[in-house]
């Protein structure tokens, strides 16, 4: 039987995930599957297996799947990382998608651009939503604390516009990278952060204060480095604060604070329970959310969803992990949870909650763990354990 803490965490997670939910009465749901590189080809099929195992009483829609191509390995064979036919299928045939992982090279490769970055831009998936929830997160001090944090990462700009130049100077080569921060993108990220903070609070109000992980008023933490990057991060900070000031519901119902990105990382590892909703520009959000995975034990546990107004792509936080690809030992939990986030945003919250509960039961039992969690189970073992509990 679930503890009160677990029940509240599930409720808060569900509420956070539903903020951009696209209600549907459709009798079918078509999901594009983009495994891409490395362990993506193992964890995305695992997520599909779990989706197919959902009983009809919680998942009334018929599930259809479309296999799609993308990735660095695809680029090496065909000269394009995100083919037009994949985009056309997503836009014309799919209600949502799952993306596995990409093996983007660390050096410049002529003609190559990250397919997930391109996908976010072309599908206008302007926010990456990453819940970090644990009843016993390991902090830097060695203490274990309950956390319920939601990280909202602006998804379309910052340094990830990938406009870089290499020059030759008197002292040798030097490189310049352009960074774009706009009012438009910052405002959309801010709106999502404040709306989610209020929605998470409404769900928490349904249980006793003693049973909540987060016990205070809803709070949004704005991450920036405007003491150094006064123009770009200054615009980000001012725009997000402007969203707060212009909306009485936000300014009266949500607390607001700011954290310089370096101190944010320090505090997150020292006192992760101090954060409710965190909103950050693209690069900071990427770093913070990957670091937050250490609080819950592994990147293999942390899901995310790339969210727009009309489409969502679930994406596990981890990378392609080429060192373990093909060995059937990759942790599929992040991909499975990302599939659940996709279901919530397409209007199937009951099905998503069934997956969350099954995953949490497997993790709580501690008998079926992949090597990243100190176990010896395979990807298949974990997937089958989740399916048996649906």
Short mmCIF file of C-alpha atoms in Angstrom, two decimals:
data_model
loop_
_atom_site.label_atom_id
_atom_site.label_comp_id
_atom_site.label_asym_id
_atom_site.label_seq_id
_atom_site.Cartn_x
_atom_site.Cartn_y
_atom_site.Cartn_z
CA UNK A 1 0.00 0.00 0.00
CA UNK A 2 1.34 3.41 -0.90
CA UNK A 3 2.57 5.72 1.80
CA UNK A 4 0.95 9.13 2.12
CA UNK A 5 4.18 10.67 0.84
CA UNK A 6 4.13 8.53 -2.31
CA UNK A 7 0.47 9.36 -2.94
CA UNK A 8 1.13 13.09 -2.72
CA UNK A 9 4.16 12.79 -4.99
CA UNK A 10 2.09 10.96 -7.58
CA UNK A 11 -0.65 13.57 -7.35
CA UNK A 12 1.78 16.46 -7.66
CA UNK A 13 3.53 14.80 -10.56
CA UNK A 14 0.22 14.24 -12.29
CA UNK A 15 -0.84 17.85 -11.81
CA UNK A 16 2.49 19.21 -13.04
CA UNK A 17 2.32 17.05 -16.11
CA UNK A 18 -1.23 18.06 -16.99
CA UNK A 19 -0.62 21.77 -17.43
CA UNK A 20 -0.35 21.50 -21.18
CA UNK A 21 -2.74 18.55 -21.50
CA UNK A 22 -4.60 18.41 -24.78
CA UNK A 23 -7.97 16.91 -23.88
CA UNK A 24 -9.17 14.35 -26.36
CA UNK A 25 -12.12 12.11 -26.89
CA UNK A 26 -10.34 10.20 -29.66
CA UNK A 27 -10.60 6.42 -29.72
CA UNK A 28 -7.07 6.03 -31.01
CA UNK A 29 -3.71 7.57 -30.20
CA UNK A 30 -0.88 7.52 -32.71
CA UNK A 31 2.62 7.79 -31.29
CA UNK A 32 5.74 8.34 -33.36
CA UNK A 33 8.71 6.30 -32.16
CA UNK A 34 12.17 7.78 -32.79
CA UNK A 35 14.74 5.51 -31.08
CA UNK A 36 17.65 7.37 -32.77
CA UNK A 37 21.06 6.25 -31.42
CA UNK A 38 22.64 3.93 -28.87
CA UNK A 39 20.43 2.73 -26.04
CA UNK A 40 17.54 4.67 -27.54
CA UNK A 41 16.99 1.57 -29.68
CA UNK A 42 16.49 -0.45 -26.49
CA UNK A 43 14.58 1.87 -24.17
CA UNK A 44 12.02 3.13 -26.71
CA UNK A 45 10.89 -0.43 -27.56
CA UNK A 46 10.68 -1.03 -23.79
CA UNK A 47 8.40 2.00 -23.42
CA UNK A 48 6.25 0.73 -26.29
CA UNK A 49 5.98 -2.68 -24.60
CA UNK A 50 4.69 -1.02 -21.43
CA UNK A 51 2.20 1.10 -23.36
CA UNK A 52 0.89 -1.99 -25.12
CA UNK A 53 0.48 -3.76 -21.77
CA UNK A 54 -1.95 -1.13 -20.44
CA UNK A 55 -5.38 -2.63 -19.68
CA UNK A 56 -8.35 -1.22 -21.51
CA UNK A 57 -10.02 0.02 -18.32
CA UNK A 58 -7.29 2.65 -17.88
CA UNK A 59 -6.34 3.10 -21.55
CA UNK A 60 -9.56 3.21 -23.60
CA UNK A 61 -7.88 4.39 -26.81
CA UNK A 62 -6.36 2.08 -29.38
CA UNK A 63 -2.63 2.71 -29.60
CA UNK A 64 -0.94 2.99 -32.99
CA UNK A 65 2.80 3.36 -33.48
CA UNK A 66 4.81 4.84 -36.33
CA UNK A 67 8.51 3.97 -36.53
CA UNK A 68 10.55 7.03 -37.55
CA UNK A 69 14.19 7.78 -38.31
CA UNK A 70 16.62 10.35 -36.91
CA UNK A 71 20.02 10.49 -35.24
CA UNK A 72 23.73 10.74 -35.86
CA UNK A 73 23.97 7.17 -37.11
CA UNK A 74 21.21 7.91 -39.61
CA UNK A 75 23.13 11.03 -40.63
CA UNK A 76 26.28 8.99 -41.27
CA UNK A 77 24.33 6.77 -43.68
CA UNK A 78 22.04 9.30 -45.35
CA UNK A 79 23.58 12.74 -44.83
CA UNK A 80 20.68 14.13 -42.79
CA UNK A 81 19.99 13.75 -39.05
CA UNK A 82 16.30 14.73 -39.04
CA UNK A 83 14.74 13.68 -42.34
CA UNK A 84 11.81 15.60 -43.75
CA UNK A 85 9.70 12.44 -43.88
CA UNK A 86 10.00 12.12 -40.10
CA UNK A 87 8.79 15.68 -39.60
CA UNK A 88 5.99 15.17 -42.08
CA UNK A 89 4.83 12.03 -40.28
CA UNK A 90 4.90 13.76 -36.90
CA UNK A 91 2.90 16.71 -38.18
CA UNK A 92 0.46 14.75 -40.29
CA UNK A 93 0.01 11.36 -38.66
CA UNK A 94 0.99 11.50 -34.98
CA UNK A 95 -0.60 12.80 -31.80
CA UNK A 96 2.73 12.75 -29.96
CA UNK A 97 6.12 11.05 -30.04
CA UNK A 98 8.87 9.39 -28.04
CA UNK A 99 12.52 10.20 -28.72
CA UNK A 100 15.29 7.90 -27.47
CA UNK A 101 18.78 9.41 -27.45
CA UNK A 102 21.26 10.95 -29.84
CA UNK A 103 25.02 10.43 -30.19
CA UNK A 104 25.93 13.96 -31.25
CA UNK A 105 29.70 14.23 -31.81
CA UNK A 106 31.81 16.48 -29.60
CA UNK A 107 33.55 17.98 -32.64
CA UNK A 108 32.13 19.82 -35.63
CA UNK A 109 30.88 17.57 -38.40
CA UNK A 110 30.04 19.31 -41.67
CA UNK A 111 26.32 19.25 -42.39
CA UNK A 112 25.32 17.76 -39.05
CA UNK A 113 22.97 19.35 -36.52
CA UNK A 114 21.41 17.67 -33.50
CA UNK A 115 18.06 16.14 -34.48
CA UNK A 116 16.45 16.66 -31.07
CA UNK A 117 17.37 20.35 -31.11
CA UNK A 118 15.96 20.60 -34.62
CA UNK A 119 12.83 18.72 -33.62
CA UNK A 120 12.16 21.10 -30.75
CA UNK A 121 12.46 24.09 -33.06
CA UNK A 122 10.49 22.74 -36.01
CA UNK A 123 7.64 21.42 -33.82
CA UNK A 124 7.72 24.54 -31.59
CA UNK A 125 8.29 22.47 -28.44
CA UNK A 126 9.24 25.49 -26.41
CA UNK A 127 9.62 23.98 -22.95
CA UNK A 128 11.33 20.90 -21.60
CA UNK A 129 9.53 19.71 -18.47
CA UNK A 130 11.54 17.53 -16.08
CA UNK A 131 10.07 16.29 -12.78
CA UNK A 132 12.56 15.26 -10.10
CA UNK A 133 10.72 13.38 -7.38
CA UNK A 134 12.01 11.09 -4.65
CA UNK A 135 11.01 10.08 -1.16
CA UNK A 136 14.68 9.73 -0.24
CA UNK A 137 16.97 11.87 -2.37
CA UNK A 138 20.68 11.62 -1.58
CA UNK A 139 22.11 15.07 -0.77
CA UNK A 140 25.75 16.22 -0.75
CA UNK A 141 25.85 15.84 3.03
CA UNK A 142 24.79 12.20 2.84
CA UNK A 143 21.34 12.87 4.27
CA UNK A 144 18.27 11.57 2.46
CA UNK A 145 15.37 13.96 1.99
CA UNK A 146 12.05 13.94 0.20
CA UNK A 147 11.98 16.22 -2.83
CA UNK A 148 9.32 17.23 -5.33
CA UNK A 149 10.94 19.57 -7.85
CA UNK A 150 9.86 20.47 -11.36
CA UNK A 151 12.42 21.97 -13.75
CA UNK A 152 11.14 24.03 -16.70
CA UNK A 153 13.85 24.49 -19.31
CA UNK A 154 13.31 26.95 -22.16
CA UNK A 155 13.81 24.77 -25.19
CA UNK A 156 14.35 26.80 -28.36
CA UNK A 157 17.18 29.30 -28.00
CA UNK A 158 20.14 30.35 -25.78
CA UNK A 159 23.47 28.95 -27.01
CA UNK A 160 21.60 26.05 -28.56
CA UNK A 161 20.85 28.07 -31.68
CA UNK A 162 24.31 26.74 -32.61
CA UNK A 163 25.70 29.81 -34.32
CA UNK A 164 29.44 29.46 -33.83
CA UNK A 165 32.38 30.91 -35.68
CA UNK A 166 36.03 29.93 -35.76
CA UNK A 167 38.59 32.65 -36.49
CA UNK A 168 42.34 32.94 -36.88
CA UNK A 169 44.01 35.74 -34.94
CA UNK A 170 47.49 36.94 -34.20
CA UNK A 171 47.64 34.67 -31.17
CA UNK A 172 46.08 31.67 -32.86
CA UNK A 173 42.56 30.41 -33.30
CA UNK A 174 39.61 31.71 -31.35
CA UNK A 175 35.94 30.80 -31.40
CA UNK A 176 32.79 32.87 -30.92
CA UNK A 177 29.35 31.52 -30.05
CA UNK A 178 26.19 33.60 -30.35
CA UNK A 179 23.53 33.40 -27.65
CA UNK A 180 19.92 34.31 -28.31
CA UNK A 181 17.47 35.22 -25.54
CA UNK A 182 14.14 36.70 -26.62
CA UNK A 183 11.20 38.19 -24.76
CA UNK A 184 8.89 35.85 -26.65
CA UNK A 185 10.59 32.60 -25.62
CA UNK A 186 11.28 33.81 -22.08
CA UNK A 187 7.67 34.85 -21.61
CA UNK A 188 6.34 31.45 -22.70
CA UNK A 189 8.69 29.62 -20.33
CA UNK A 190 7.71 31.94 -17.48
CA UNK A 191 4.00 31.47 -18.12
CA UNK A 192 4.39 27.71 -17.99
CA UNK A 193 6.40 27.84 -14.77
CA UNK A 194 3.88 29.98 -12.87
CA UNK A 195 0.89 28.07 -14.20
CA UNK A 196 2.42 24.76 -13.16
CA UNK A 197 3.28 26.08 -9.71
CA UNK A 198 -0.37 26.97 -9.13
CA UNK A 199 -1.66 23.69 -10.50
CA UNK A 200 0.72 21.66 -8.35
CA UNK A 201 -0.49 23.63 -5.33
CA UNK A 202 -4.16 22.96 -6.09
CA UNK A 203 -3.49 19.24 -6.06
CA UNK A 204 -1.54 19.46 -2.81
CA UNK A 205 -4.43 21.24 -1.13
CA UNK A 206 -6.44 18.05 -1.44
CA UNK A 207 -4.34 16.32 1.23
CA UNK A 208 -3.31 17.20 4.79
CA UNK A 209 -0.33 19.51 5.15
CA UNK A 210 1.52 16.87 7.17
CA UNK A 211 1.38 14.52 4.20
CA UNK A 212 2.83 16.89 1.59
CA UNK A 213 6.39 16.79 0.35
CA UNK A 214 6.35 20.52 -0.40
CA UNK A 215 4.69 22.23 2.56
CA UNK A 216 4.98 25.91 1.68
CA UNK A 217 3.26 28.20 -0.78
CA UNK A 218 3.94 27.48 -4.45
CA UNK A 219 7.28 28.93 -5.45
CA UNK A 220 9.10 29.60 -8.71
CA UNK A 221 12.88 29.98 -8.76
CA UNK A 222 14.26 31.98 -11.70
CA UNK A 223 17.78 30.86 -12.63
CA UNK A 224 20.15 33.24 -14.39
CA UNK A 225 23.64 34.78 -14.37
CA UNK A 226 22.71 38.39 -14.98
CA UNK A 227 25.48 39.65 -12.72
CA UNK A 228 27.83 38.69 -15.58
CA UNK A 229 25.59 38.33 -18.64
CA UNK A 230 23.64 41.49 -17.95
CA UNK A 231 22.11 41.82 -21.43
CA UNK A 232 20.98 38.27 -22.29
CA UNK A 233 20.32 36.95 -18.80
CA UNK A 234 19.11 40.39 -17.80
CA UNK A 235 16.41 40.19 -20.48
CA UNK A 236 15.50 36.64 -19.37
CA UNK A 237 15.21 37.71 -15.73
CA UNK A 238 13.21 40.85 -16.45
CA UNK A 239 10.82 39.07 -18.81
CA UNK A 240 10.02 36.21 -16.45
CA UNK A 241 9.56 38.64 -13.58
CA UNK A 242 7.32 40.69 -15.87
CA UNK A 243 5.06 37.68 -16.40
CA UNK A 244 4.74 37.42 -12.63
CA UNK A 245 4.04 41.11 -12.11
CA UNK A 246 1.45 41.32 -14.90
CA UNK A 247 -0.72 38.48 -13.60
CA UNK A 248 -2.48 39.01 -10.27
CA UNK A 249 -3.08 35.28 -9.82
CA UNK A 250 0.64 34.64 -10.06
CA UNK A 251 1.78 37.58 -7.94
CA UNK A 252 -0.74 36.84 -5.20
CA UNK A 253 -0.55 33.05 -5.25
CA UNK A 254 3.07 32.22 -6.01
CA UNK A 255 6.29 33.14 -4.23
CA UNK A 256 9.20 34.10 -6.43
CA UNK A 257 12.95 33.97 -5.92
CA UNK A 258 16.09 34.15 -8.01
CA UNK A 259 19.24 32.04 -8.03
CA UNK A 260 22.48 32.62 -9.88
CA UNK A 261 23.11 29.42 -11.80
CA UNK A 262 26.28 28.48 -9.91
CA UNK A 263 24.66 28.94 -6.50
CA UNK A 264 21.60 27.09 -7.81
CA UNK A 265 23.70 24.01 -8.44
CA UNK A 266 25.29 24.28 -4.99
CA UNK A 267 21.96 24.68 -3.19
CA UNK A 268 20.30 21.95 -5.23
CA UNK A 269 22.80 19.39 -3.96
CA UNK A 270 22.85 20.75 -0.41
CA UNK A 271 19.12 21.32 0.08
CA UNK A 272 17.05 20.05 -2.87
CA UNK A 273 13.91 20.21 -0.77
CA UNK A 274 14.14 24.03 -0.98
CA UNK A 275 12.86 24.07 -4.57
CA UNK A 276 9.39 23.71 -6.02
CA UNK A 277 9.35 24.89 -9.66
CA UNK A 278 12.62 26.00 -11.26
CA UNK A 279 12.67 27.85 -14.59
CA UNK A 280 15.88 28.38 -16.54
CA UNK A 281 17.23 29.29 -19.98
CA UNK A 282 18.08 26.40 -22.25
CA UNK A 283 21.69 25.65 -21.34
CA UNK A 284 21.33 26.23 -17.59
CA UNK A 285 18.21 24.08 -17.56
CA UNK A 286 20.03 21.29 -19.37
CA UNK A 287 22.86 21.28 -16.83
CA UNK A 288 20.64 21.64 -13.77
CA UNK A 289 18.23 18.89 -14.76
CA UNK A 290 21.00 16.41 -15.59
CA UNK A 291 22.63 17.20 -12.26
CA UNK A 292 19.33 16.75 -10.46
CA UNK A 293 19.23 13.17 -11.70
CA UNK A 294 22.04 12.39 -9.25
CA UNK A 295 19.65 13.25 -6.41
CA UNK A 296 17.36 10.37 -7.33
CA UNK A 297 20.07 7.86 -8.17
CA UNK A 298 20.53 7.75 -11.93
CA UNK A 299 19.89 9.50 -15.23
CA UNK A 300 18.11 6.29 -16.11
CA UNK A 301 15.24 7.24 -13.80
CA UNK A 302 14.50 10.79 -14.95
CA UNK A 303 11.92 11.47 -17.66
CA UNK A 304 11.16 14.63 -19.57
CA UNK A 305 8.69 15.97 -22.06
CA UNK A 306 9.30 18.52 -24.80
CA UNK A 307 6.08 20.50 -24.76
CA UNK A 308 4.42 22.86 -27.20
CA UNK A 309 0.87 24.11 -27.44
CA UNK A 310 -0.16 21.37 -29.88
CA UNK A 311 2.41 18.57 -29.63
CA UNK A 312 4.55 16.74 -27.09
CA UNK A 313 7.63 14.54 -27.40
CA UNK A 314 8.57 12.38 -24.42
CA UNK A 315 12.34 12.05 -24.02
CA UNK A 316 14.40 10.29 -21.34
CA UNK A 317 17.02 12.62 -19.90
CA UNK A 318 19.92 10.22 -20.41
CA UNK A 319 22.16 10.12 -23.46
CA UNK A 320 22.88 7.38 -25.97
CA UNK A 321 25.39 5.57 -23.68
CA UNK A 322 27.35 3.86 -26.49
CA UNK A 323 29.43 1.94 -23.94
CA UNK A 324 26.43 -0.17 -22.93
CA UNK A 325 24.38 -0.04 -26.15
CA UNK A 326 23.29 -3.45 -27.34
CA UNK A 327 23.97 -5.18 -24.01
CA UNK A 328 20.37 -5.18 -22.73
CA UNK A 329 21.41 -3.49 -19.48
CA UNK A 330 20.19 0.08 -20.09
CA UNK A 331 17.68 1.35 -17.54
CA UNK A 332 14.31 1.76 -19.32
CA UNK A 333 12.58 3.60 -16.45
CA UNK A 334 13.24 7.13 -17.77
CA UNK A 335 11.81 6.20 -21.17
CA UNK A 336 8.81 4.46 -19.59
CA UNK A 337 8.09 7.48 -17.40
CA UNK A 338 8.50 9.76 -20.43
CA UNK A 339 5.85 7.68 -22.18
CA UNK A 340 3.58 8.27 -19.18
CA UNK A 341 4.17 12.02 -19.43
CA UNK A 342 3.19 11.82 -23.09
CA UNK A 343 -0.05 10.06 -22.16
CA UNK A 344 -0.93 12.74 -19.62
CA UNK A 345 -0.45 15.53 -22.09
CA UNK A 346 -2.64 13.80 -24.63
CA UNK A 347 -5.48 13.39 -22.17
CA UNK A 348 -4.93 9.89 -20.73
CA UNK A 349 -4.01 10.65 -17.14
CA UNK A 350 -5.41 7.40 -15.71
CA UNK A 351 -3.18 5.35 -18.00
CA UNK A 352 -0.19 7.50 -17.12
CA UNK A 353 -0.85 7.13 -13.41
CA UNK A 354 -1.05 3.34 -13.79
CA UNK A 355 2.43 3.38 -15.33
CA UNK A 356 3.83 5.65 -12.61
CA UNK A 357 2.47 3.36 -9.92
CA UNK A 358 3.82 0.22 -11.56
CA UNK A 359 7.26 1.79 -11.95
CA UNK A 360 7.31 3.00 -8.35
CA UNK A 361 6.33 -0.45 -7.08
CA UNK A 362 9.21 -2.01 -9.00
CA UNK A 363 11.65 0.59 -7.62
CA UNK A 364 10.29 0.31 -4.06
CA UNK A 365 10.61 -3.48 -4.10
CA UNK A 366 14.29 -3.13 -5.04
CA UNK A 367 14.49 -6.60 -6.54
CA UNK A 368 14.72 -5.67 -10.22
CA UNK A 369 17.45 -3.09 -10.83
CA UNK A 370 19.73 -2.43 -13.76
CA UNK A 371 23.49 -1.95 -13.13
CA UNK A 372 23.24 1.84 -12.90
CA UNK A 373 21.23 1.31 -9.69
CA UNK A 374 23.57 -1.36 -8.34
CA UNK A 375 21.60 -4.33 -9.63
CA UNK A 376 22.11 -7.10 -12.15
CA UNK A 377 18.78 -7.04 -13.98
CA UNK A 378 18.46 -6.47 -17.70
CA UNK A 379 16.44 -3.93 -19.64
CA UNK A 380 14.02 -6.73 -20.46
CA UNK A 381 13.73 -7.77 -16.80
CA UNK A 382 12.73 -4.28 -15.68
CA UNK A 383 10.31 -3.80 -18.56
CA UNK A 384 8.59 -7.11 -17.86
CA UNK A 385 8.40 -6.34 -14.12
CA UNK A 386 6.59 -3.07 -14.87
CA UNK A 387 4.23 -4.78 -17.34
CA UNK A 388 3.27 -7.44 -14.78
CA UNK A 389 2.09 -4.71 -12.39
CA UNK A 390 -0.19 -2.92 -14.85
#
